[in-house]
Amino acid sequence: MERRLSNRKPVDVNVYLSCPGQSLARCMASDISDAGVFLKTNPLDLPRNVRLNLMFALRVRSTNLVRLHRVTAMVVRSESHGVGMMFCQSRLRRRSDHRP
């Protein structure tokens, strides 16, 4: 049984990732939660605990509009088919940080 802070939901969203001084790489998000996301990628050499900038390209239904949503995330798991990322400013973590 997996121990997670929040439930994952399947998605099929384009995500562009970058780190300062490097160009963008495009990948697909396969699932997302309040705490993080799994990105399907070609094998990338991304060590754990590296912070990356993510830009989600979200289509607005029944229009040609695409909204861009930017977040910062840290690599927590790297596999041959993708990387697990934890959002740096997760809503769940912020709620738990404010508990007395």
mmCIF file of N, CA and C in Angstrom, residues 4-99:
data_model
loop_
_atom_site.group_PDB
_atom_site.id
_atom_site.type_symbol
_atom_site.label_atom_id
_atom_site.label_comp_id
_atom_site.label_asym_id
_atom_site.label_seq_id
_atom_site.Cartn_x
_atom_site.Cartn_y
_atom_site.Cartn_z
ATOM 1 N N ARG A 4 0.659 8.191 0.812
ATOM 2 C CA ARG A 4 0.696 9.479 0.117
ATOM 3 C C ARG A 4 -0.056 10.506 0.925
ATOM 4 N N LEU A 5 0.323 11.773 0.740
ATOM 5 C CA LEU A 5 -0.363 12.866 1.402
ATOM 6 C C LEU A 5 -1.712 13.165 0.768
ATOM 7 N N SER A 6 -1.846 12.873 -0.523
ATOM 8 C CA SER A 6 -3.097 13.138 -1.227
ATOM 9 C C SER A 6 -3.252 12.150 -2.376
ATOM 10 N N ASN A 7 -4.489 11.984 -2.827
ATOM 11 C CA ASN A 7 -4.771 11.048 -3.913
ATOM 12 C C ASN A 7 -4.254 11.574 -5.241
ATOM 13 N N ARG A 8 -3.757 10.642 -6.062
ATOM 14 C CA ARG A 8 -3.309 10.985 -7.408
ATOM 15 C C ARG A 8 -4.481 10.876 -8.365
ATOM 16 N N LYS A 9 -4.470 11.730 -9.388
ATOM 17 C CA LYS A 9 -5.495 11.687 -10.430
ATOM 18 C C LYS A 9 -4.793 11.583 -11.783
ATOM 19 N N PRO A 10 -5.280 10.697 -12.648
ATOM 20 C CA PRO A 10 -4.654 10.576 -13.971
ATOM 21 C C PRO A 10 -4.899 11.839 -14.799
ATOM 22 N N VAL A 11 -3.877 12.253 -15.550
ATOM 23 C CA VAL A 11 -3.985 13.413 -16.436
ATOM 24 C C VAL A 11 -3.194 13.134 -17.705
ATOM 25 N N ASP A 12 -3.410 13.960 -18.688
ATOM 26 C CA ASP A 12 -2.660 13.898 -19.943
ATOM 27 C C ASP A 12 -2.409 15.338 -20.364
ATOM 28 N N VAL A 13 -1.380 15.958 -19.764
ATOM 29 C CA VAL A 13 -1.127 17.384 -19.921
ATOM 30 C C VAL A 13 0.327 17.600 -20.336
ATOM 31 N N ASN A 14 0.543 18.497 -21.296
ATOM 32 C CA ASN A 14 1.904 18.891 -21.663
ATOM 33 C C ASN A 14 2.521 19.713 -20.542
ATOM 34 N N VAL A 15 3.768 19.404 -20.220
ATOM 35 C CA VAL A 15 4.509 20.143 -19.202
ATOM 36 C C VAL A 15 5.883 20.453 -19.778
ATOM 37 N N TYR A 16 6.314 21.692 -19.587
ATOM 38 C CA TYR A 16 7.641 22.114 -20.012
ATOM 39 C C TYR A 16 8.469 22.312 -18.761
ATOM 40 N N LEU A 17 9.648 21.702 -18.727
ATOM 41 C CA LEU A 17 10.475 21.850 -17.536
ATOM 42 C C LEU A 17 11.805 22.471 -17.888
ATOM 43 N N SER A 18 12.328 23.241 -16.943
ATOM 44 C CA SER A 18 13.605 23.911 -17.141
ATOM 45 C C SER A 18 14.251 24.181 -15.795
ATOM 46 N N CYS A 19 15.530 24.432 -15.859
ATOM 47 C CA CYS A 19 16.245 24.933 -14.691
ATOM 48 C C CYS A 19 17.044 26.128 -15.179
ATOM 49 N N PRO A 20 17.412 27.028 -14.290
ATOM 50 C CA PRO A 20 18.097 28.242 -14.723
ATOM 51 C C PRO A 20 19.308 27.942 -15.618
ATOM 52 N N GLY A 21 19.376 28.651 -16.740
ATOM 53 C CA GLY A 21 20.504 28.503 -17.646
ATOM 54 C C GLY A 21 20.371 27.382 -18.660
ATOM 55 N N GLN A 22 19.255 26.650 -18.640
ATOM 56 C CA GLN A 22 19.066 25.564 -19.603
ATOM 57 C C GLN A 22 17.766 25.755 -20.359
ATOM 58 N N SER A 23 17.682 25.136 -21.539
ATOM 59 C CA SER A 23 16.495 25.271 -22.363
ATOM 60 C C SER A 23 15.371 24.391 -21.837
ATOM 61 N N LEU A 24 14.194 24.626 -22.384
ATOM 62 C CA LEU A 24 13.011 23.873 -21.980
ATOM 63 C C LEU A 24 13.024 22.463 -22.560
ATOM 64 N N ALA A 25 12.494 21.529 -21.798
ATOM 65 C CA ALA A 25 12.252 20.168 -22.282
ATOM 66 C C ALA A 25 10.760 19.912 -22.144
ATOM 67 N N ARG A 26 10.165 19.279 -23.137
ATOM 68 C CA ARG A 26 8.734 18.996 -23.087
ATOM 69 C C ARG A 26 8.507 17.565 -22.663
ATOM 70 N N CYS A 27 7.503 17.355 -21.812
ATOM 71 C CA CYS A 27 7.128 16.008 -21.388
ATOM 72 C C CYS A 27 5.631 15.994 -21.116
ATOM 73 N N MET A 28 5.120 14.856 -20.679
ATOM 74 C CA MET A 28 3.698 14.708 -20.370
ATOM 75 C C MET A 28 3.532 14.330 -18.913
ATOM 76 N N ALA A 29 2.564 14.946 -18.258
ATOM 77 C CA ALA A 29 2.204 14.545 -16.899
ATOM 78 C C ALA A 29 1.251 13.369 -17.012
ATOM 79 N N SER A 30 1.497 12.303 -16.244
ATOM 80 C CA SER A 30 0.607 11.138 -16.289
ATOM 81 C C SER A 30 -0.312 11.081 -15.084
ATOM 82 N N ASP A 31 0.113 11.638 -13.956
ATOM 83 C CA ASP A 31 -0.777 11.767 -12.807
ATOM 84 C C ASP A 31 -0.327 12.944 -11.965
ATOM 85 N N ILE A 32 -1.280 13.478 -11.192
ATOM 86 C CA ILE A 32 -1.005 14.668 -10.400
ATOM 87 C C ILE A 32 -1.785 14.594 -9.094
ATOM 88 N N SER A 33 -1.258 15.240 -8.069
ATOM 89 C CA SER A 33 -1.946 15.354 -6.779
ATOM 90 C C SER A 33 -1.668 16.744 -6.226
ATOM 91 N N ASP A 34 -2.189 17.035 -5.049
ATOM 92 C CA ASP A 34 -1.900 18.314 -4.406
ATOM 93 C C ASP A 34 -0.419 18.442 -4.072
ATOM 94 N N ALA A 35 0.269 17.324 -3.896
ATOM 95 C CA ALA A 35 1.658 17.347 -3.447
ATOM 96 C C ALA A 35 2.684 17.219 -4.561
ATOM 97 N N GLY A 36 2.302 16.671 -5.728
ATOM 98 C CA GLY A 36 3.295 16.469 -6.770
ATOM 99 C C GLY A 36 2.726 15.934 -8.060
ATOM 100 N N VAL A 37 3.646 15.527 -8.955
ATOM 101 C CA VAL A 37 3.265 15.097 -10.292
ATOM 102 C C VAL A 37 4.287 14.068 -10.777
ATOM 103 N N PHE A 38 3.841 13.146 -11.634
ATOM 104 C CA PHE A 38 4.759 12.226 -12.306
ATOM 105 C C PHE A 38 4.814 12.635 -13.766
ATOM 106 N N LEU A 39 6.034 12.869 -14.272
ATOM 107 C CA LEU A 39 6.236 13.296 -15.645
ATOM 108 C C LEU A 39 6.834 12.167 -16.463
ATOM 109 N N LYS A 40 6.149 11.803 -17.555
ATOM 110 C CA LYS A 40 6.679 10.799 -18.470
ATOM 111 C C LYS A 40 7.700 11.491 -19.357
ATOM 112 N N THR A 41 8.913 10.989 -19.350
ATOM 113 C CA THR A 41 9.985 11.604 -20.127
ATOM 114 C C THR A 41 10.849 10.528 -20.744
ATOM 115 N N ASN A 42 11.656 10.935 -21.711
ATOM 116 C CA ASN A 42 12.747 10.081 -22.135
ATOM 117 C C ASN A 42 13.717 10.035 -20.966
ATOM 118 N N PRO A 43 14.572 9.044 -20.933
ATOM 119 C CA PRO A 43 15.497 8.998 -19.792
ATOM 120 C C PRO A 43 16.255 10.318 -19.629
ATOM 121 N N LEU A 44 16.107 10.909 -18.466
ATOM 122 C CA LEU A 44 16.802 12.145 -18.133
ATOM 123 C C LEU A 44 17.714 11.862 -16.951
ATOM 124 N N ASP A 45 18.843 12.479 -16.945
ATOM 125 C CA ASP A 45 19.754 12.321 -15.827
ATOM 126 C C ASP A 45 19.481 13.442 -14.830
ATOM 127 N N LEU A 46 18.431 13.270 -14.047
ATOM 128 C CA LEU A 46 18.057 14.278 -13.064
ATOM 129 C C LEU A 46 18.274 13.713 -11.669
ATOM 130 N N PRO A 47 19.251 14.214 -10.961
ATOM 131 C CA PRO A 47 19.483 13.714 -9.606
ATOM 132 C C PRO A 47 18.373 14.150 -8.652
ATOM 133 N N ARG A 48 18.210 13.405 -7.589
ATOM 134 C CA ARG A 48 17.213 13.747 -6.578
ATOM 135 C C ARG A 48 17.519 15.101 -5.965
ATOM 136 N N ASN A 49 16.472 15.738 -5.488
ATOM 137 C CA ASN A 49 16.532 17.027 -4.785
ATOM 138 C C ASN A 49 16.896 18.213 -5.670
ATOM 139 N N VAL A 50 16.867 18.038 -6.995
ATOM 140 C CA VAL A 50 17.082 19.157 -7.917
ATOM 141 C C VAL A 50 15.748 19.871 -8.113
ATOM 142 N N ARG A 51 15.771 21.202 -7.988
ATOM 143 C CA ARG A 51 14.559 21.999 -8.216
ATOM 144 C C ARG A 51 14.463 22.386 -9.686
ATOM 145 N N LEU A 52 13.270 22.222 -10.229
ATOM 146 C CA LEU A 52 13.018 22.571 -11.623
ATOM 147 C C LEU A 52 11.800 23.472 -11.708
ATOM 148 N N ASN A 53 11.755 24.283 -12.738
ATOM 149 C CA ASN A 53 10.580 25.096 -13.030
ATOM 150 C C ASN A 53 9.696 24.294 -13.981
ATOM 151 N N LEU A 54 8.430 24.147 -13.628
ATOM 152 C CA LEU A 54 7.463 23.433 -14.467
ATOM 153 C C LEU A 54 6.451 24.434 -14.993
ATOM 154 N N MET A 55 6.087 24.282 -16.262
ATOM 155 C CA MET A 55 5.052 25.108 -16.850
ATOM 156 C C MET A 55 4.016 24.168 -17.471
ATOM 157 N N PHE A 56 2.831 24.130 -16.878
ATOM 158 C CA PHE A 56 1.736 23.299 -17.368
ATOM 159 C C PHE A 56 0.975 24.068 -18.437
ATOM 160 N N ALA A 57 0.737 23.436 -19.587
ATOM 161 C CA ALA A 57 -0.045 24.034 -20.670
ATOM 162 C C ALA A 57 -1.441 23.432 -20.607
ATOM 163 N N LEU A 58 -2.374 24.180 -20.019
ATOM 164 C CA LEU A 58 -3.730 23.683 -19.781
ATOM 165 C C LEU A 58 -4.701 24.265 -20.790
ATOM 166 N N ARG A 59 -5.346 23.388 -21.562
ATOM 167 C CA ARG A 59 -6.329 23.832 -22.551
ATOM 168 C C ARG A 59 -7.642 24.172 -21.854
ATOM 169 N N VAL A 60 -8.223 25.298 -22.267
ATOM 170 C CA VAL A 60 -9.536 25.689 -21.771
ATOM 171 C C VAL A 60 -10.560 25.012 -22.674
ATOM 172 N N ARG A 61 -11.449 24.244 -22.059
ATOM 173 C CA ARG A 61 -12.418 23.456 -22.848
ATOM 174 C C ARG A 61 -13.229 24.321 -23.805
ATOM 175 N N SER A 62 -13.508 23.765 -24.948
ATOM 176 C CA SER A 62 -14.324 24.340 -26.022
ATOM 177 C C SER A 62 -13.823 25.718 -26.486
ATOM 178 N N THR A 63 -12.514 25.967 -26.332
ATOM 179 C CA THR A 63 -11.911 27.183 -26.882
ATOM 180 C C THR A 63 -10.527 26.815 -27.418
ATOM 181 N N ASN A 64 -9.885 27.757 -28.053
ATOM 182 C CA ASN A 64 -8.520 27.551 -28.518
ATOM 183 C C ASN A 64 -7.503 28.111 -27.536
ATOM 184 N N LEU A 65 -7.958 28.502 -26.361
ATOM 185 C CA LEU A 65 -7.076 29.105 -25.372
ATOM 186 C C LEU A 65 -6.269 28.052 -24.614
ATOM 187 N N VAL A 66 -5.033 28.407 -24.315
ATOM 188 C CA VAL A 66 -4.165 27.578 -23.476
ATOM 189 C C VAL A 66 -3.694 28.460 -22.326
ATOM 190 N N ARG A 67 -3.929 27.997 -21.113
ATOM 191 C CA ARG A 67 -3.450 28.723 -19.934
ATOM 192 C C ARG A 67 -2.165 28.076 -19.458
ATOM 193 N N LEU A 68 -1.210 28.919 -19.106
ATOM 194 C CA LEU A 68 0.062 28.432 -18.592
ATOM 195 C C LEU A 68 0.070 28.592 -17.083
ATOM 196 N N HIS A 69 0.433 27.514 -16.396
ATOM 197 C CA HIS A 69 0.499 27.533 -14.931
ATOM 198 C C HIS A 69 1.912 27.140 -14.532
ATOM 199 N N ARG A 70 2.608 28.036 -13.846
ATOM 200 C CA ARG A 70 4.012 27.802 -13.481
ATOM 201 C C ARG A 70 4.121 27.424 -11.999
ATOM 202 N N VAL A 71 4.947 26.402 -11.736
ATOM 203 C CA VAL A 71 5.244 25.981 -10.371
ATOM 204 C C VAL A 71 6.709 25.547 -10.301
ATOM 205 N N THR A 72 7.212 25.477 -9.089
ATOM 206 C CA THR A 72 8.548 24.936 -8.857
ATOM 207 C C THR A 72 8.376 23.589 -8.180
ATOM 208 N N ALA A 73 9.169 22.611 -8.599
ATOM 209 C CA ALA A 73 9.066 21.271 -8.026
ATOM 210 C C ALA A 73 10.466 20.666 -7.887
ATOM 211 N N MET A 74 10.556 19.679 -7.011
ATOM 212 C CA MET A 74 11.832 19.022 -6.746
ATOM 213 C C MET A 74 11.736 17.551 -7.157
ATOM 214 N N VAL A 75 12.797 17.053 -7.771
ATOM 215 C CA VAL A 75 12.855 15.647 -8.169
ATOM 216 C C VAL A 75 12.957 14.783 -6.909
ATOM 217 N N VAL A 76 12.005 13.851 -6.755
ATOM 218 C CA VAL A 76 12.060 12.939 -5.609
ATOM 219 C C VAL A 76 12.272 11.491 -6.041
ATOM 220 N N ARG A 77 12.027 11.214 -7.328
ATOM 221 C CA ARG A 77 12.212 9.848 -7.841
ATOM 222 C C ARG A 77 12.510 9.930 -9.324
ATOM 223 N N SER A 78 13.486 9.152 -9.783
ATOM 224 C CA SER A 78 13.826 9.122 -11.195
ATOM 225 C C SER A 78 13.812 7.671 -11.670
ATOM 226 N N GLU A 79 13.094 7.409 -12.749
ATOM 227 C CA GLU A 79 12.990 6.070 -13.319
ATOM 228 C C GLU A 79 13.305 6.151 -14.804
ATOM 229 N N SER A 80 13.396 5.011 -15.460
ATOM 230 C CA SER A 80 13.737 5.004 -16.886
ATOM 231 C C SER A 80 12.644 5.643 -17.740
ATOM 232 N N HIS A 81 11.402 5.668 -17.268
ATOM 233 C CA HIS A 81 10.298 6.207 -18.066
ATOM 234 C C HIS A 81 9.772 7.550 -17.556
ATOM 235 N N GLY A 82 10.413 8.115 -16.522
ATOM 236 C CA GLY A 82 9.941 9.410 -16.047
ATOM 237 C C GLY A 82 10.499 9.788 -14.693
ATOM 238 N N VAL A 83 9.977 10.919 -14.182
ATOM 239 C CA VAL A 83 10.432 11.425 -12.887
ATOM 240 C C VAL A 83 9.240 11.790 -12.017
ATOM 241 N N GLY A 84 9.370 11.518 -10.719
ATOM 242 C CA GLY A 84 8.396 11.938 -9.729
ATOM 243 C C GLY A 84 8.848 13.264 -9.148
ATOM 244 N N MET A 85 7.948 14.232 -9.129
ATOM 245 C CA MET A 85 8.268 15.577 -8.664
ATOM 246 C C MET A 85 7.363 15.940 -7.487
ATOM 247 N N MET A 86 7.923 16.628 -6.495
ATOM 248 C CA MET A 86 7.143 17.141 -5.378
ATOM 249 C C MET A 86 7.092 18.652 -5.505
ATOM 250 N N PHE A 87 5.883 19.221 -5.456
ATOM 251 C CA PHE A 87 5.748 20.666 -5.549
ATOM 252 C C PHE A 87 6.412 21.317 -4.352
ATOM 253 N N CYS A 88 7.117 22.400 -4.598
ATOM 254 C CA CYS A 88 7.847 23.083 -3.522
ATOM 255 C C CYS A 88 6.929 23.873 -2.607
ATOM 256 N N GLN A 89 5.761 24.254 -3.078
ATOM 257 C CA GLN A 89 4.813 24.977 -2.240
ATOM 258 C C GLN A 89 3.471 24.273 -2.264
ATOM 259 N N SER A 90 3.469 23.024 -1.812
ATOM 260 C CA SER A 90 2.255 22.218 -1.788
ATOM 261 C C SER A 90 1.252 22.797 -0.811
ATOM 262 N N ARG A 91 -0.020 22.801 -1.199
ATOM 263 C CA ARG A 91 -1.071 23.271 -0.297
ATOM 264 C C ARG A 91 -1.143 22.405 0.947
ATOM 265 N N LEU A 92 -0.929 21.102 0.803
ATOM 266 C CA LEU A 92 -0.995 20.212 1.966
ATOM 267 C C LEU A 92 0.102 20.539 2.964
ATOM 268 N N ARG A 93 1.313 20.777 2.467
ATOM 269 C CA ARG A 93 2.413 21.091 3.360
ATOM 270 C C ARG A 93 2.188 22.414 4.059
ATOM 271 N N ARG A 94 1.676 23.405 3.336
ATOM 272 C CA ARG A 94 1.430 24.707 3.942
ATOM 273 C C ARG A 94 0.398 24.603 5.048
ATOM 274 N N ARG A 95 -0.658 23.784 4.847
ATOM 275 C CA ARG A 95 -1.669 23.615 5.887
ATOM 276 C C ARG A 95 -1.056 22.976 7.113
ATOM 277 N N SER A 96 -0.241 21.941 6.928
ATOM 278 C CA SER A 96 0.342 21.239 8.072
ATOM 279 C C SER A 96 1.377 22.106 8.765
ATOM 280 N N ASP A 97 2.048 23.018 8.035
ATOM 281 C CA ASP A 97 3.041 23.902 8.655
ATOM 282 C C ASP A 97 2.402 24.887 9.613
ATOM 283 N N HIS A 98 1.116 25.202 9.407
ATOM 284 C CA HIS A 98 0.458 26.200 10.239
ATOM 285 C C HIS A 98 -0.290 25.605 11.421
ATOM 286 N N ARG A 99 -0.250 24.317 11.584
ATOM 287 C CA ARG A 99 -0.929 23.705 12.724
ATOM 288 C C ARG A 99 -0.177 23.999 13.996
#
